[in-house]
């Protein structure tokens, strides 16, 4: 049995999906027949990704959003709800500031950068969930992208790690509050994954972290997709408030 047994297309919203992991998630949902809305602060990038995927016969819409802006997330929720068969079935909260961050000791982190990270990485998923809540269909799924770095506590990255830890707390609260509607909310915590962003962050990205892993190879975006598809599927209907670490066994909870 596969983990993804849904029949019929769903409406799936993926934030921060102009490239990287978000685009990989968007393509995976689209390939299973879903109507996918790609939203990114890089509007041109989102539209380009959508047109490339659409050219391959998939149903993908690209649009702009700033997840830190309530009005922008409200517009996005309305657009997504009108893009498929009515309402939203799956929300993937993936947008974040990640590779462009300065790594510095906690005493030296720029206060404005701290606030910006919290706004995008933590307030963003809250605003997107809040905007989508009225148009979430029964049995809908929210999957929030956290990070395995929360479990290891990477030095010189206090703002990023704290924001992604906050995502896990938010996930648990949303699970409690949306559970009565049959909606599940879970987090996926990827280990260091080879996206374009990761390559720009670390020079030896191909070998980074491999020695700590149980599976001795780099993590590719496709390695993360299965966990996201599973948590968005009917098979995961009784799994909520959980965080699934996908890092090839680099650490154990
Ligand atoms: N790549 C990794 O190793 C790794 C590991 C753990 C977690 N993650 C998480 O996975 C997700 C994707 O990472 P990635 O490697 O693909 O990085 P990425 O930088 O390619 O993706 C982040 C996307 O978010 C968008 N974004 C930034 N601010 C935004 C805003 N205000 N509104 C809307 N969109 C905005 C960016 O334009 C970008 O397209 C992020 O949440 C990241 O924190 C990545």
GROMACS .gro file of C-alpha atoms and ligand atoms in nm:
model
  297
    1UNK     CA    1   0.000   0.000   0.000
    2UNK     CA    2   0.131   0.345  -0.081
    3UNK     CA    3   0.103   0.619   0.179
    4UNK     CA    4  -0.099   0.837  -0.055
    5UNK     CA    5  -0.433   0.678  -0.133
    6UNK     CA    6  -0.652   0.983  -0.194
    7UNK     CA    7  -0.866   0.967  -0.501
    8UNK     CA    8  -0.954   1.286  -0.679
    9UNK     CA    9  -0.764   1.611  -0.695
   10UNK     CA   10  -0.718   1.829  -0.391
   11UNK     CA   11  -0.632   2.196  -0.368
   12UNK     CA   12  -0.283   2.234  -0.223
   13UNK     CA   13  -0.114   2.558  -0.120
   14UNK     CA   14   0.265   2.558  -0.086
   15UNK     CA   15   0.435   2.876   0.040
   16UNK     CA   16   0.794   2.964  -0.045
   17UNK     CA   17   0.780   2.735  -0.346
   18UNK     CA   18   0.954   2.939  -0.617
   19UNK     CA   19   1.242   2.692  -0.580
   20UNK     CA   20   1.411   2.455  -0.338
   21UNK     CA   21   1.212   2.220  -0.118
   22UNK     CA   22   0.886   2.407  -0.173
   23UNK     CA   23   0.899   2.358  -0.547
   24UNK     CA   24   0.981   1.989  -0.497
   25UNK     CA   25   0.675   1.951  -0.270
   26UNK     CA   26   0.456   2.141  -0.519
   27UNK     CA   27   0.564   1.918  -0.806
   28UNK     CA   28   0.502   1.601  -0.603
   29UNK     CA   29   0.143   1.704  -0.522
   30UNK     CA   30   0.080   1.816  -0.880
   31UNK     CA   31   0.209   1.481  -1.013
   32UNK     CA   32  -0.050   1.299  -0.806
   33UNK     CA   33  -0.318   1.510  -0.976
   34UNK     CA   34  -0.372   1.789  -0.726
   35UNK     CA   35  -0.432   2.153  -0.812
   36UNK     CA   36  -0.132   2.332  -0.662
   37UNK     CA   37  -0.087   2.698  -0.576
   38UNK     CA   38   0.276   2.808  -0.546
   39UNK     CA   39   0.315   3.132  -0.349
   40UNK     CA   40   0.638   3.315  -0.282
   41UNK     CA   41   0.765   3.663  -0.203
   42UNK     CA   42   0.956   3.611  -0.527
   43UNK     CA   43   0.644   3.645  -0.739
   44UNK     CA   44   0.828   3.617  -1.071
   45UNK     CA   45   0.998   3.300  -0.945
   46UNK     CA   46   0.666   3.151  -0.836
   47UNK     CA   47   0.507   3.230  -1.172
   48UNK     CA   48   0.808   3.085  -1.356
   49UNK     CA   49   0.798   2.763  -1.152
   50UNK     CA   50   0.424   2.732  -1.211
   51UNK     CA   51   0.454   2.784  -1.585
   52UNK     CA   52   0.738   2.530  -1.611
   53UNK     CA   53   0.536   2.270  -1.421
   54UNK     CA   54   0.219   2.355  -1.615
   55UNK     CA   55   0.410   2.307  -1.941
   56UNK     CA   56   0.461   1.948  -1.827
   57UNK     CA   57   0.084   1.901  -1.806
   58UNK     CA   58   0.044   1.970  -1.433
   59UNK     CA   59  -0.212   2.206  -1.280
   60UNK     CA   60  -0.007   2.469  -1.099
   61UNK     CA   61  -0.076   2.836  -1.033
   62UNK     CA   62   0.199   3.077  -0.928
   63UNK     CA   63   0.144   3.392  -0.728
   64UNK     CA   64   0.311   3.636  -0.494
   65UNK     CA   65   0.269   3.651  -0.116
   66UNK     CA   66   0.446   3.805   0.179
   67UNK     CA   67   0.369   3.565   0.463
   68UNK     CA   68   0.445   3.837   0.719
   69UNK     CA   69   0.158   4.050   0.590
   70UNK     CA   70  -0.197   3.963   0.702
   71UNK     CA   71  -0.365   4.126   0.400
   72UNK     CA   72  -0.132   3.943   0.162
   73UNK     CA   73  -0.206   3.605   0.326
   74UNK     CA   74  -0.581   3.677   0.313
   75UNK     CA   75  -0.560   3.747  -0.059
   76UNK     CA   76  -0.361   3.426  -0.106
   77UNK     CA   77  -0.612   3.216   0.088
   78UNK     CA   78  -0.899   3.350  -0.125
   79UNK     CA   79  -0.708   3.282  -0.447
   80UNK     CA   80  -0.613   2.930  -0.340
   81UNK     CA   81  -0.968   2.848  -0.229
   82UNK     CA   82  -1.097   2.953  -0.571
   83UNK     CA   83  -0.829   2.765  -0.769
   84UNK     CA   84  -0.952   2.409  -0.739
   85UNK     CA   85  -1.283   2.247  -0.659
   86UNK     CA   86  -1.360   2.489  -0.372
   87UNK     CA   87  -1.176   2.547  -0.046
   88UNK     CA   88  -0.826   2.435   0.048
   89UNK     CA   89  -0.734   2.076   0.134
   90UNK     CA   90  -0.362   2.099   0.210
   91UNK     CA   91  -0.140   2.384   0.330
   92UNK     CA   92   0.237   2.343   0.332
   93UNK     CA   93   0.394   2.623   0.537
   94UNK     CA   94   0.740   2.616   0.382
   95UNK     CA   95   0.838   2.983   0.331
   96UNK     CA   96   1.127   3.093   0.549
   97UNK     CA   97   1.441   3.298   0.571
   98UNK     CA   98   1.714   3.038   0.578
   99UNK     CA   99   2.034   3.054   0.374
  100UNK     CA  100   2.061   3.432   0.360
  101UNK     CA  101   2.095   3.456   0.738
  102UNK     CA  102   2.413   3.575   0.903
  103UNK     CA  103   2.559   3.313   1.136
  104UNK     CA  104   2.685   3.480   1.452
  105UNK     CA  105   2.711   3.426   1.828
  106UNK     CA  106   2.383   3.500   2.000
  107UNK     CA  107   2.529   3.817   2.156
  108UNK     CA  108   2.598   3.961   1.812
  109UNK     CA  109   2.279   3.883   1.621
  110UNK     CA  110   2.138   4.197   1.470
  111UNK     CA  111   1.807   4.280   1.640
  112UNK     CA  112   1.637   4.372   1.313
  113UNK     CA  113   1.744   4.038   1.163
  114UNK     CA  114   1.608   3.854   1.469
  115UNK     CA  115   1.271   4.026   1.424
  116UNK     CA  116   1.264   3.955   1.051
  117UNK     CA  117   1.337   3.584   1.104
  118UNK     CA  118   1.060   3.556   1.361
  119UNK     CA  119   0.822   3.745   1.131
  120UNK     CA  120   0.880   3.520   0.830
  121UNK     CA  121   0.954   3.182   0.991
  122UNK     CA  122   0.709   3.187   1.284
  123UNK     CA  123   0.451   3.461   1.241
  124UNK     CA  124   0.425   3.363   0.873
  125UNK     CA  125   0.291   3.010   0.932
  126UNK     CA  126   0.049   3.150   1.191
  127UNK     CA  127  -0.082   3.418   0.953
  128UNK     CA  128  -0.116   3.168   0.666
  129UNK     CA  129  -0.299   2.919   0.889
  130UNK     CA  130  -0.525   3.196   1.022
  131UNK     CA  131  -0.606   3.321   0.672
  132UNK     CA  132  -0.675   2.970   0.541
  133UNK     CA  133  -0.875   2.847   0.841
  134UNK     CA  134  -1.217   2.971   0.718
  135UNK     CA  135  -1.168   2.804   0.378
  136UNK     CA  136  -1.008   2.476   0.494
  137UNK     CA  137  -1.219   2.181   0.390
  138UNK     CA  138  -1.310   1.909   0.640
  139UNK     CA  139  -1.022   1.663   0.672
  140UNK     CA  140  -0.775   1.925   0.555
  141UNK     CA  141  -0.406   1.896   0.635
  142UNK     CA  142  -0.149   2.153   0.743
  143UNK     CA  143   0.217   2.056   0.727
  144UNK     CA  144   0.463   2.305   0.874
  145UNK     CA  145   0.826   2.284   0.770
  146UNK     CA  146   1.046   2.305   1.079
  147UNK     CA  147   1.409   2.188   1.089
  148UNK     CA  148   1.611   1.909   1.248
  149UNK     CA  149   1.847   2.180   1.366
  150UNK     CA  150   1.598   2.240   1.649
  151UNK     CA  151   1.699   1.901   1.795
  152UNK     CA  152   2.075   1.962   1.765
  153UNK     CA  153   2.074   2.334   1.851
  154UNK     CA  154   2.322   2.459   1.591
  155UNK     CA  155   2.560   2.720   1.732
  156UNK     CA  156   2.555   3.073   1.589
  157UNK     CA  157   2.204   3.040   1.458
  158UNK     CA  158   1.987   3.131   1.758
  159UNK     CA  159   1.721   3.321   1.564
  160UNK     CA  160   1.672   3.054   1.300
  161UNK     CA  161   1.670   2.764   1.547
  162UNK     CA  162   1.435   2.947   1.786
  163UNK     CA  163   1.197   3.031   1.502
  164UNK     CA  164   1.186   2.668   1.385
  165UNK     CA  165   1.134   2.547   1.744
  166UNK     CA  166   0.843   2.789   1.761
  167UNK     CA  167   0.697   2.623   1.452
  168UNK     CA  168   0.681   2.295   1.646
  169UNK     CA  169   0.494   2.465   1.932
  170UNK     CA  170   0.258   2.634   1.687
  171UNK     CA  171   0.196   2.298   1.521
  172UNK     CA  172   0.082   2.144   1.851
  173UNK     CA  173  -0.154   2.432   1.933
  174UNK     CA  174  -0.309   2.432   1.584
  175UNK     CA  175  -0.350   2.054   1.607
  176UNK     CA  176  -0.551   2.097   1.929
  177UNK     CA  177  -0.766   2.379   1.790
  178UNK     CA  178  -0.832   2.235   1.443
  179UNK     CA  179  -0.866   1.871   1.550
  180UNK     CA  180  -1.240   1.903   1.623
  181UNK     CA  181  -1.287   1.991   1.253
  182UNK     CA  182  -1.104   1.674   1.148
  183UNK     CA  183  -0.807   1.881   1.035
  184UNK     CA  184  -0.457   1.756   1.118
  185UNK     CA  185  -0.152   1.974   1.172
  186UNK     CA  186   0.197   1.826   1.174
  187UNK     CA  187   0.556   1.938   1.125
  188UNK     CA  188   0.834   1.793   0.913
  189UNK     CA  189   1.189   1.863   1.031
  190UNK     CA  190   1.437   1.806   0.749
  191UNK     CA  191   1.806   1.762   0.811
  192UNK     CA  192   2.054   1.961   0.602
  193UNK     CA  193   1.919   1.909   0.250
  194UNK     CA  194   2.092   1.986  -0.079
  195UNK     CA  195   1.890   2.277  -0.215
  196UNK     CA  196   2.032   2.576  -0.398
  197UNK     CA  197   1.996   2.769  -0.072
  198UNK     CA  198   2.200   2.509   0.118
  199UNK     CA  199   2.479   2.524  -0.140
  200UNK     CA  200   2.498   2.900  -0.091
  201UNK     CA  201   2.509   2.853   0.288
  202UNK     CA  202   2.786   2.592   0.317
  203UNK     CA  203   3.081   2.549   0.082
  204UNK     CA  204   3.117   2.171   0.130
  205UNK     CA  205   2.743   2.109   0.126
  206UNK     CA  206   2.777   1.771  -0.051
  207UNK     CA  207   2.964   1.619   0.244
  208UNK     CA  208   2.824   1.828   0.532
  209UNK     CA  209   2.677   1.619   0.815
  210UNK     CA  210   2.715   1.283   0.640
  211UNK     CA  211   2.942   1.133   0.905
  212UNK     CA  212   2.668   1.193   1.169
  213UNK     CA  213   2.407   1.009   0.966
  214UNK     CA  214   2.296   0.650   0.991
  215UNK     CA  215   2.250   0.656   0.614
  216UNK     CA  216   2.581   0.780   0.478
  217UNK     CA  217   2.484   1.009   0.193
  218UNK     CA  218   2.367   1.369   0.145
  219UNK     CA  219   1.996   1.447   0.187
  220UNK     CA  220   1.820   1.537  -0.139
  221UNK     CA  221   1.491   1.730  -0.166
  222UNK     CA  222   1.320   1.411  -0.288
  223UNK     CA  223   1.411   1.247   0.046
  224UNK     CA  224   1.178   1.490   0.227
  225UNK     CA  225   0.878   1.457  -0.005
  226UNK     CA  226   0.747   1.122   0.120
  227UNK     CA  227   0.701   1.248   0.475
  228UNK     CA  228   0.508   1.552   0.353
  229UNK     CA  229   0.286   1.346   0.120
  230UNK     CA  230   0.216   1.096   0.398
  231UNK     CA  231   0.117   1.362   0.652
  232UNK     CA  232  -0.109   1.518   0.387
  233UNK     CA  233  -0.272   1.184   0.303
  234UNK     CA  234  -0.577   1.002   0.440
  235UNK     CA  235  -0.342   0.741   0.588
  236UNK     CA  236  -0.228   1.007   0.838
  237UNK     CA  237  -0.582   1.098   0.949
  238UNK     CA  238  -0.509   1.010   1.314
  239UNK     CA  239  -0.159   1.161   1.325
  240UNK     CA  240  -0.162   1.518   1.450
  241UNK     CA  241   0.055   1.757   1.647
  242UNK     CA  242   0.362   1.550   1.561
  243UNK     CA  243   0.706   1.638   1.427
  244UNK     CA  244   0.863   1.395   1.182
  245UNK     CA  245   1.242   1.430   1.158
  246UNK     CA  246   1.371   1.336   0.811
  247UNK     CA  247   1.750   1.334   0.825
  248UNK     CA  248   1.870   0.982   0.746
  249UNK     CA  249   1.915   0.909   1.115
  250UNK     CA  250   2.160   1.189   1.197
  251UNK     CA  251   1.993   1.222   1.536
  252UNK     CA  252   1.723   1.045   1.733
  253UNK     CA  253   1.455   1.205   1.950
  254LIG     N1  254   1.753   2.306   0.287
  254LIG     C1  255   1.772   2.263   0.411
  254LIG     O1  256   1.878   2.208   0.446
  254LIG     C2  257   1.663   2.277   0.514
  254LIG     C3  258   1.672   2.204   0.632
  254LIG     C4  259   1.571   2.216   0.728
  254LIG     C5  260   1.464   2.299   0.703
  254LIG     N2  261   1.459   2.370   0.587
  254LIG     C6  262   1.343   2.454   0.564
  254LIG     O2  263   1.283   2.413   0.443
  254LIG     C7  264   1.221   2.525   0.380
  254LIG     C8  265   1.272   2.543   0.239
  254LIG     O3  266   1.414   2.556   0.241
  254LIG     P1  267   1.500   2.570   0.106
  254LIG     O4  268   1.630   2.508   0.130
  254LIG     O5  269   1.418   2.526  -0.010
  254LIG     O6  270   1.524   2.728   0.104
  254LIG     P2  271   1.474   2.843   0.005
  254LIG     O7  272   1.541   2.968   0.052
  254LIG     O8  273   1.495   2.801  -0.137
  254LIG     O9  274   1.317   2.851   0.030
  254LIG     C9  275   1.254   2.949   0.107
  254LIG    C10  276   1.155   3.023   0.020
  254LIG    O10  277   1.079   3.112   0.104
  254LIG    C11  278   1.060   3.231   0.031
  254LIG     N3  279   1.029   3.342   0.123
  254LIG    C12  280   1.116   3.409   0.203
  254LIG     N4  281   1.052   3.506   0.269
  254LIG    C13  282   0.922   3.500   0.231
  254LIG    C14  283   0.806   3.575   0.265
  254LIG     N5  284   0.812   3.678   0.351
  254LIG     N6  285   0.687   3.543   0.208
  254LIG    C15  286   0.682   3.440   0.119
  254LIG     N7  287   0.788   3.366   0.082
  254LIG    C16  288   0.907   3.396   0.138
  254LIG    C17  289   1.190   3.252  -0.044
  254LIG    O11  290   1.174   3.342  -0.154
  254LIG    C18  291   1.223   3.110  -0.086
  254LIG    O12  292   1.169   3.079  -0.215
  254LIG    C19  293   1.247   2.643   0.473
  254LIG    O13  294   1.137   2.654   0.565
  254LIG    C20  295   1.372   2.602   0.547
  254LIG    O14  296   1.386   2.669   0.671
  254LIG    C21  297   1.555   2.362   0.492
   0.00000   0.00000   0.00000
